[in-house]
Coordinates of C-alpha atoms and ligand atoms in Angstrom, one line a residue:
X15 CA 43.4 -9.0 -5.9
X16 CA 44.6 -11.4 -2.8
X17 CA 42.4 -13.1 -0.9
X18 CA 43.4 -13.0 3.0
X19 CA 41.0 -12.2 6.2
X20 CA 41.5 -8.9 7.5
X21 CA 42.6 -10.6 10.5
X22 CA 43.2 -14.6 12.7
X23 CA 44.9 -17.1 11.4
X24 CA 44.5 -16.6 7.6
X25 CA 42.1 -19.3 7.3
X26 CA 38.4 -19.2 7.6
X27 CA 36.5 -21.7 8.8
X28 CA 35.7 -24.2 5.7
X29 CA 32.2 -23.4 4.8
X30 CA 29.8 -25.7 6.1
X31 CA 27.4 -28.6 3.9
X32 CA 23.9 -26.4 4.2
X33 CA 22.3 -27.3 7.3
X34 CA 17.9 -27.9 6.6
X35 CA 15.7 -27.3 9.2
X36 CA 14.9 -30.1 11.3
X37 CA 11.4 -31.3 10.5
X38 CA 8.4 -30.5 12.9
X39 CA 8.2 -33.1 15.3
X40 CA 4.8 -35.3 15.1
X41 CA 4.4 -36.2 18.8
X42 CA 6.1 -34.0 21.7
X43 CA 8.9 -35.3 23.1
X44 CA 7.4 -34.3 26.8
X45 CA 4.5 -32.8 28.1
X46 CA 3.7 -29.9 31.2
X47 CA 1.1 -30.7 32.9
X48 CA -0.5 -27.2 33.2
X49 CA -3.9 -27.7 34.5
X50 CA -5.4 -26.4 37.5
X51 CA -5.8 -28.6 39.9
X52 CA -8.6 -26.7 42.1
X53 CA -10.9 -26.2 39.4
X54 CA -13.2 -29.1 37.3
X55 CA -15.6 -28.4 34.7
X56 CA -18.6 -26.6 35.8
X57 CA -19.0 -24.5 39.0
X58 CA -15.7 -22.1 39.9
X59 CA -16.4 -20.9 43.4
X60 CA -15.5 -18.6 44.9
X61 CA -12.7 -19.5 47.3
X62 CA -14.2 -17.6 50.7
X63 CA -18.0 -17.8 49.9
X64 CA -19.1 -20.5 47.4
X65 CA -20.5 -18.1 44.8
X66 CA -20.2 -18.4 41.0
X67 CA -20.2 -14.7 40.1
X68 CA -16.3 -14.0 39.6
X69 CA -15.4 -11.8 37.0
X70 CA -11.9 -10.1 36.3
X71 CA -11.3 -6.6 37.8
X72 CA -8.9 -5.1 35.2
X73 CA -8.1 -2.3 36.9
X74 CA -6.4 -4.5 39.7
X75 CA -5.2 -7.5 37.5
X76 CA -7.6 -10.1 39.8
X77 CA -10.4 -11.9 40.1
X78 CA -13.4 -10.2 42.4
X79 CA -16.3 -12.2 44.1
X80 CA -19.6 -9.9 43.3
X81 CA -21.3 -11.5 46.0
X82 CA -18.9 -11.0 48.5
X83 CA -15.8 -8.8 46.9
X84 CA -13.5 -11.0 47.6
X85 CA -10.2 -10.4 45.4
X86 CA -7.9 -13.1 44.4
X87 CA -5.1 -14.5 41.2
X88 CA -4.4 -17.3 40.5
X89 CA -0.7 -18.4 40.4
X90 CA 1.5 -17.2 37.6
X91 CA 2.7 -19.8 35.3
X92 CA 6.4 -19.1 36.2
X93 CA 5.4 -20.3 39.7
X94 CA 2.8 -23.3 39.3
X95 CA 5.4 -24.6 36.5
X96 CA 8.5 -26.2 36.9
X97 CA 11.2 -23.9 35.1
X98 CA 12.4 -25.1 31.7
X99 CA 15.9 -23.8 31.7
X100 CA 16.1 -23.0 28.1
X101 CA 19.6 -23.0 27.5
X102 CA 19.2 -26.7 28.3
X103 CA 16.3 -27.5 26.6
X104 CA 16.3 -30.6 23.8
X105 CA 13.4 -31.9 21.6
X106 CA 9.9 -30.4 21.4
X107 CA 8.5 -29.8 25.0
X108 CA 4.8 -28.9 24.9
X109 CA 2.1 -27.9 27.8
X110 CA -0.6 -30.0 28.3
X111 CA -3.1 -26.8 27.0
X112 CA -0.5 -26.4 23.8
X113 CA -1.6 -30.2 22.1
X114 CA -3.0 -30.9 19.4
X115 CA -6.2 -30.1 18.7
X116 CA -8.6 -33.2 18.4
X117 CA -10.4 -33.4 15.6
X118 CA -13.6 -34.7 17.4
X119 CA -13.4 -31.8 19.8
X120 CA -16.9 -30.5 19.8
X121 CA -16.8 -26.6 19.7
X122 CA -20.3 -26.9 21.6
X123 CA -19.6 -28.4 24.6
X124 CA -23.0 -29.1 27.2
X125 CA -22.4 -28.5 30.9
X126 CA -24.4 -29.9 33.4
X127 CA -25.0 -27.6 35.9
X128 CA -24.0 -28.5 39.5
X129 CA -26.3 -26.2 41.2
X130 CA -29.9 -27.4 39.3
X131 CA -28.9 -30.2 37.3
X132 CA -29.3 -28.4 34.1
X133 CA -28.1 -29.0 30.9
X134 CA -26.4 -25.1 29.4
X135 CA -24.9 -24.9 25.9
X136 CA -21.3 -23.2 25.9
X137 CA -19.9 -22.4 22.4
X138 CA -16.7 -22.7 22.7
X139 CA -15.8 -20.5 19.9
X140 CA -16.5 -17.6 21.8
X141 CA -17.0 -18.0 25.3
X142 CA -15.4 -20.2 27.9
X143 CA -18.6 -20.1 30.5
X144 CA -22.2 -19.3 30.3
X145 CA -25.0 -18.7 32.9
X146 CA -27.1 -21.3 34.3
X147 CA -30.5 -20.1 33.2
X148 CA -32.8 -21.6 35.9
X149 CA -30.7 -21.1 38.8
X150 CA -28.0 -18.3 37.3
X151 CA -25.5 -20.4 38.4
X152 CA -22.2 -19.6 36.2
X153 CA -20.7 -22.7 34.6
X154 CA -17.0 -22.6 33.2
X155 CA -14.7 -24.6 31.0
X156 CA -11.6 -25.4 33.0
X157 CA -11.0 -28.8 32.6
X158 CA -7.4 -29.0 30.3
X159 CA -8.3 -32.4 28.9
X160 CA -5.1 -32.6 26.7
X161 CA -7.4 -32.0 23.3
X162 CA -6.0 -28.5 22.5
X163 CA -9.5 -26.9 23.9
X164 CA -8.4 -25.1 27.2
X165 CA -5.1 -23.0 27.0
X166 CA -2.1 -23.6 29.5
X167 CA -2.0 -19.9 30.6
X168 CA -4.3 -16.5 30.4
X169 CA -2.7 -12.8 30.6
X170 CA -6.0 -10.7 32.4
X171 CA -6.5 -7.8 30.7
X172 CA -5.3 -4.7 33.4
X173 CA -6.8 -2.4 30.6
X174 CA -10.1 -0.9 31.7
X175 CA -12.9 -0.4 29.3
X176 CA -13.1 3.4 30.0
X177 CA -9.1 3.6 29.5
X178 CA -9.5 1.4 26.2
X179 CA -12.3 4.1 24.9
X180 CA -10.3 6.6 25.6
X181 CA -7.5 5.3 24.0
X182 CA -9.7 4.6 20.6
X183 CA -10.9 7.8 20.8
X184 CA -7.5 9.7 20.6
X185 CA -6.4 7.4 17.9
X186 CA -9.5 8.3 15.7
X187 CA -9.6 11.9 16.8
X188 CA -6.1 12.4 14.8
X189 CA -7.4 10.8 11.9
X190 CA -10.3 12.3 11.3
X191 CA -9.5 14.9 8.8
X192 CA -8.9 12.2 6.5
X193 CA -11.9 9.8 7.7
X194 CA -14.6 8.6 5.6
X195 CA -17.7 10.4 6.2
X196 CA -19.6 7.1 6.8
X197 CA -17.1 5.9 9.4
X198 CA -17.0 9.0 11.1
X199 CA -20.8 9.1 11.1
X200 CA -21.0 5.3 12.4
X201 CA -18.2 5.9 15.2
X202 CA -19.1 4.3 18.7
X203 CA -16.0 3.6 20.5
X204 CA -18.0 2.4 23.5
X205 CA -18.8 -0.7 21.5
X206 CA -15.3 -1.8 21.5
X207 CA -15.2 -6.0 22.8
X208 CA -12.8 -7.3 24.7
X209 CA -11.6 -10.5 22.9
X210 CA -9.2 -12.9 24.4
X211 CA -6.8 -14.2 21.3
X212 CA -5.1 -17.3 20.8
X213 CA -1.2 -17.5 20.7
X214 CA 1.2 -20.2 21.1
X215 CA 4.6 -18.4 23.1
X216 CA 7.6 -20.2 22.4
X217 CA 10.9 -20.6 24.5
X218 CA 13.7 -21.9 22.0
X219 CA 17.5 -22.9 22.3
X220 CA 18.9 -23.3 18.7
X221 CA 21.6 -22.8 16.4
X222 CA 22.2 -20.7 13.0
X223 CA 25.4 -21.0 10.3
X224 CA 25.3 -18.6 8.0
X225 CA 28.0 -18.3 5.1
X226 CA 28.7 -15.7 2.2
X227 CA 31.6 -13.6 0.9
X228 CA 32.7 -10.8 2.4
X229 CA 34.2 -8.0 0.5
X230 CA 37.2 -5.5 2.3
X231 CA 38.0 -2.4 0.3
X232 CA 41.6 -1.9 -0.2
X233 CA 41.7 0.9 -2.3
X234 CA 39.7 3.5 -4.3
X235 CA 40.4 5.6 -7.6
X236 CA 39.3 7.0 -10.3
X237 CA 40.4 6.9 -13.9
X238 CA 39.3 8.8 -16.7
X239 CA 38.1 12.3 -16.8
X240 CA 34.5 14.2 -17.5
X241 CA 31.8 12.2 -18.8
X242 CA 34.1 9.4 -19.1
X243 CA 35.0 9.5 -15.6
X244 CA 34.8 6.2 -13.7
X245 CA 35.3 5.3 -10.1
X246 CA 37.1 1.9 -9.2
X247 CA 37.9 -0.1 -6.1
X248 CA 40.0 -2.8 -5.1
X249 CA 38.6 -5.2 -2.4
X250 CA 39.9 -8.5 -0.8
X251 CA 37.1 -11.1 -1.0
X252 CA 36.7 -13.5 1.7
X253 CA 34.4 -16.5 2.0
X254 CA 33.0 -15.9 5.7
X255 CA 31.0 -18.2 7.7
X256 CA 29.4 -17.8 11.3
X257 CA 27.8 -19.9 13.7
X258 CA 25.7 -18.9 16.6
X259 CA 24.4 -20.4 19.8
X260 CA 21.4 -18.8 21.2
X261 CA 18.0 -19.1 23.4
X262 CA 15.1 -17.2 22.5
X263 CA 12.3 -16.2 25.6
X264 CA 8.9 -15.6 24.8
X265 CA 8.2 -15.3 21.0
X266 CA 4.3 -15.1 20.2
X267 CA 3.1 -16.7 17.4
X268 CA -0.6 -16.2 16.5
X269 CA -2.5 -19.3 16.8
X270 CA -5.9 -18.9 14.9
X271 CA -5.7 -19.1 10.9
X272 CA -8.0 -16.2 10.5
X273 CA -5.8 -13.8 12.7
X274 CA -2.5 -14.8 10.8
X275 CA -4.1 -14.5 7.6
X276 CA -2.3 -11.6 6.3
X277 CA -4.3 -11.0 3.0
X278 CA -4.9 -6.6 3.0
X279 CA -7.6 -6.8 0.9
X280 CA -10.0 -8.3 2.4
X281 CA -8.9 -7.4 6.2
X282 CA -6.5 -5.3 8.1
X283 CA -4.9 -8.3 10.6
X284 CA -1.7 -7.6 10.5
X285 CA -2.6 -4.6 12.7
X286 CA -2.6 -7.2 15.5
X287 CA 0.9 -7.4 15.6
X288 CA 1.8 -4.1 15.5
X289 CA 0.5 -4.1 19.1
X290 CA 2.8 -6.8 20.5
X291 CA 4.8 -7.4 22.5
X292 CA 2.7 -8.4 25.3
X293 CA 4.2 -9.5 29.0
X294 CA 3.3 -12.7 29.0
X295 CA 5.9 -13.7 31.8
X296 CA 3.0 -12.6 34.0
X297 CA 0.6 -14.7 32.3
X298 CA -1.0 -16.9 35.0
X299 CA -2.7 -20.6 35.7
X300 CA -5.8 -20.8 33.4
X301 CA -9.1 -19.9 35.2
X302 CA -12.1 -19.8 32.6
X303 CA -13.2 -17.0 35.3
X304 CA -10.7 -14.8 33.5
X305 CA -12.9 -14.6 30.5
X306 CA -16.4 -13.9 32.3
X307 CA -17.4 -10.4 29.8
X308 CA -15.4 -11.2 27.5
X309 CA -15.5 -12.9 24.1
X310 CA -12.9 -15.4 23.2
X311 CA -11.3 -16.9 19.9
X312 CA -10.4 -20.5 19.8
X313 CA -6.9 -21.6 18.5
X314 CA -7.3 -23.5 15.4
X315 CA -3.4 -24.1 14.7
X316 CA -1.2 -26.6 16.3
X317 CA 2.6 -26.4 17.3
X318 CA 3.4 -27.8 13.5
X319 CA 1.6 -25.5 11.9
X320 CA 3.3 -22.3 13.6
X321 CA 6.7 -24.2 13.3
X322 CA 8.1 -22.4 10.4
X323 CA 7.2 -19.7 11.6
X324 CA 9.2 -20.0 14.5
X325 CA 12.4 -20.7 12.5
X326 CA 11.6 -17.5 10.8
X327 CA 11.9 -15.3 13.6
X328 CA 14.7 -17.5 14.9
X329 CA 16.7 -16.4 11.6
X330 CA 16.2 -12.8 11.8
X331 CA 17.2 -12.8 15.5
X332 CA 20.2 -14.6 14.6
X333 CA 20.7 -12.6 11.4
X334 CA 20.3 -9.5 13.6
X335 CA 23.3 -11.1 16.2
X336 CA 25.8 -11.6 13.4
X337 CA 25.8 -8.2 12.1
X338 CA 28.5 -6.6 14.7
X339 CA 30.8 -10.1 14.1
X340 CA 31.1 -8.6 10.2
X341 CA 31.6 -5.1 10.9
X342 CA 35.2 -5.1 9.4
X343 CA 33.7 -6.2 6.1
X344 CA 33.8 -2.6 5.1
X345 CA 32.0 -3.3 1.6
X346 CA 29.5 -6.0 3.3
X347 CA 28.3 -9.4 3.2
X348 CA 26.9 -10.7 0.8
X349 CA 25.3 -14.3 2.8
X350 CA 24.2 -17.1 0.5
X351 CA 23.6 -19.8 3.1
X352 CA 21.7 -20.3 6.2
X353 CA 20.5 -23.2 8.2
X354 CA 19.3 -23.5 11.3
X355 CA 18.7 -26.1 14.2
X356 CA 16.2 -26.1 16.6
X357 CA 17.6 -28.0 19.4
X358 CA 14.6 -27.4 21.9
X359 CA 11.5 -25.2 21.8
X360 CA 8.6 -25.2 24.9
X361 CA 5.6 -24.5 23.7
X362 CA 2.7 -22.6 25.7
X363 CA -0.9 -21.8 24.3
X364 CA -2.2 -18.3 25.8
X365 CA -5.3 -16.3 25.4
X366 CA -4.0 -12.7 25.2
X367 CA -6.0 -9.8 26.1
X368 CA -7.1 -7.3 22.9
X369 CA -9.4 -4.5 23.0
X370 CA -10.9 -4.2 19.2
X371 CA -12.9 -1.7 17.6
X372 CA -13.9 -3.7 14.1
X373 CA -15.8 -1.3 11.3
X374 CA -16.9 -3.0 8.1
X375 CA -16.8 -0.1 5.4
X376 CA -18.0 -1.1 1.7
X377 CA -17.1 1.2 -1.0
X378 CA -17.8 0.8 -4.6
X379 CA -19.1 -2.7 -3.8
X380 CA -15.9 -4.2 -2.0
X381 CA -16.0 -4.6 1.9
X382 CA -13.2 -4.0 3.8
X383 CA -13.2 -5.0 7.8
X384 CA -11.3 -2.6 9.4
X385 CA -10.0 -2.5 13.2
X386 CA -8.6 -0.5 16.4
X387 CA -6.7 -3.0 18.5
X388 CA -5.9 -1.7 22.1
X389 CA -3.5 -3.7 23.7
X390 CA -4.8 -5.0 26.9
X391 CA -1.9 -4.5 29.0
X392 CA -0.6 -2.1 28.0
X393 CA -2.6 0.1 25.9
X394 CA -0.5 0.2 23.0
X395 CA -3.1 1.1 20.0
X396 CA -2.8 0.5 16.0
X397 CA -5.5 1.0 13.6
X398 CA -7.0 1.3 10.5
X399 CA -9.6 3.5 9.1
X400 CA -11.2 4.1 6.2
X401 CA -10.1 7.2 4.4
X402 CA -11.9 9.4 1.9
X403 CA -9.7 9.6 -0.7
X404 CA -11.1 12.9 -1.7
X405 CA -10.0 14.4 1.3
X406 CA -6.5 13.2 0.9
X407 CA -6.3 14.4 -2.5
X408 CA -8.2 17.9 -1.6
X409 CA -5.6 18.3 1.2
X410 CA -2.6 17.1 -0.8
X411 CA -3.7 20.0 -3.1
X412 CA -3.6 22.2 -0.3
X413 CA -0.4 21.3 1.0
X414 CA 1.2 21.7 -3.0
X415 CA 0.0 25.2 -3.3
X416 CA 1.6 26.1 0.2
X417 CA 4.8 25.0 -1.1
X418 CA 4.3 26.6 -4.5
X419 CA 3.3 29.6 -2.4
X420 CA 6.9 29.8 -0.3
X421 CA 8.7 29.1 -3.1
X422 CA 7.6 31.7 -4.8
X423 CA 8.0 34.0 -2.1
X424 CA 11.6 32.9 -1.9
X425 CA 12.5 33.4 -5.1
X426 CA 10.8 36.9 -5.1
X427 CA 13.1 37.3 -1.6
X428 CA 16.4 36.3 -3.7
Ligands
ZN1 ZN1 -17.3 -14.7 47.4
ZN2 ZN1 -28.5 -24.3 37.2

């Protein structure tokens, strides 16, 4: 057995000490300032006519004026903030909506009205604004007080309530056959809510070496003969190592504990991701207006919480780029070590628009929350529902004598 690459200058590069992740950085090394300028806590106006009834028309992406129908948008982020060029991008960049979350931050937060001079009660947990209810005046959170309360960015949902119905609909119409009884019975697809999630969407520039042995098959045989037969090869080994440069755009990374919590048996979260990826290049300036009818969930994890699980999607893309550089490895790679550097990451927190359908089924005394996410932009839908596994099994029975049925009829052909 000889040990010589396949191909360059006979030598390999030496393999590399083990490279460890850099550790999460504690204080950013520079900020964004994301905030909107035009609005303050309390009364958004309308920009032609004063009111404070603005709402999101999904159908058309904007904001509408019910008082006068005035239609606007506020900037996307790409254009009220200064481009990061990520290919450039060193140490731990962070928008002023992305900090940390202050541990004093009251999830109640009391508005005072501008219009009666009214105290109104917002819990921030689940609604960014509330009504006035003396004058009906709408109040709104806005103000991006670095304290991790107010995101940088929101994506408007552009999927309509009707359309996310619909959409629920279909996706529990094909299931039904198999459908629990009880959820079938309970079905109300109108009631889906409209819930703006928490993410944290991550730009990266970083670095991967990998290293392993790579195995070349040089010739094949056999020796032996009937039961004792055995098949042999001959391979040259080589010790292979690879190191990528790369930016990443975009990744989402949940940003509330209770979404990422991936545990089955007590809830079906992980449906959430099935839904990405959502286009939040055309996320745009945060306007709590956005969220008027909808319910909200507050992010509850900082940028060093979700950092490792940034470098693991960093190392599958990179693991996913090396794969044509080994090609000529004919019996594969076998990799043994991997380390990455994050050179530069920006960090932006987003509220991203989901419709949900949640059902809680019980049966035989253990709940179960189970859930139709709709995409809300692009209408991509994922689901879980609860199945009566006597139907499966009736069905499955059905299916088996089918089979049993053709092959019968086969054989009685032959
Ligand atoms: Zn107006
Ligand atoms: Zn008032």
């Amino acid at each position: 057995m000889t040990t010589m690459p396949p191909t360059g200058d006979g030598t390999e590069p030496a393999p590399a000490d083990p490279v460890v992740a850099e550790p999460p950085s504690e204080n950013p090394n520079a900020t964004i300032d994301t905030a909107n300028q035009r609005l303050d806590d309390g009364l958004n106006r309308c920009p032609r006519c004063g009111a404070t009834d603005i709402q999101l028309r999904p159908s058309a992406g904007m904001l509408v004026c019910l008082f006068c129908r005035h239609e606007w948008a506020e900037a996307r982020l790409d254009e009220s903030v200064p481009a990061t060029d990520v290919a450039t991008l060193t140490g731990t960049v962070i928008g002023t909506g992305a900090a940390d979350i202050a541990a004093d931050v009251d999830v109640v937060i009391t508005l005072k009205c501008g219009g009666c001079g009214a105290e109104v009660v917002v819990n921030t947990n689940e609604q960014m604004g509330a009504r006035c209810h003396w004058c009906r005046h709408v109040l709104t959170i806005n103000e991006q007080i670095p304290n991790g309360a107010v995101p940088d960015a929101v994506l408007p949902f552009t999927v309509t309530h009707d359309q996310a119905v619909a959409t629920i609909n279909r996706f529990a119409g094909k299931r039904r056959r198999f459908a629990h009884r009880a959820f079938l019975r309970d079905f109300k697809p109108e009631n889906i809510v409209g819930v703006y999630l928490p993410y944290l969407v991550v730009d990266a520039n970083a670095s991967v070496d990998v290293g392993g042995v790579g195995e070349v098959q040089t010739r094949r045989y056999t020796e032996g003969s009937g039961d004792d037969k055995e098949t042999y090869y001959d391979a040259d080994i080589y010790a292979v190592e690879r190191h990528i440069d790369f930016t990443a755009d975009n990744l989402t990374i949940e940003a509330s504990a209770e979404r990422a919590n991936q545990d089955t048996s007590v809830n079906t979260n992980n449906i959430i991701n099935t839904i990405l990826p959502f286009d939040t290049e055309n996320a745009v300036q945060w306007n709590a207006s956005y969220l008027t009818g909808f319910t909200s969930e507050k992010r509850d994890q900082n940028v060093v919480h979700v950092t490792p699980e940034l470098e693991h999607q960093l190392l599958s893309i990179a693991r996913a780029q090396v794969v044509p550089s080994v090609e000529a490895y004919d019996r594969g790679v076998r990799w043994e070590r991997e380390g990455l550097q994050v050179h530069g990451a920006r960090w932006l927190a987003m509220y991203l628009p989901v419709w949900l359908y949640s059902y809680y089924h019980e049966e035989r005394g253990k709940g179960m929350v189970h859930y139709i996410a709709v995409n809300g932009r692009t209408g991509e839908v994922m689901g879980s529902v609860p199945v009566a596994t006597q139907r499966l099994v009736l069905t499955a029975l059905a299916v088996g004598t089918v089979v049993e049925a053709l092959v019968i009829a086969l054989l009685g052909l032959s």
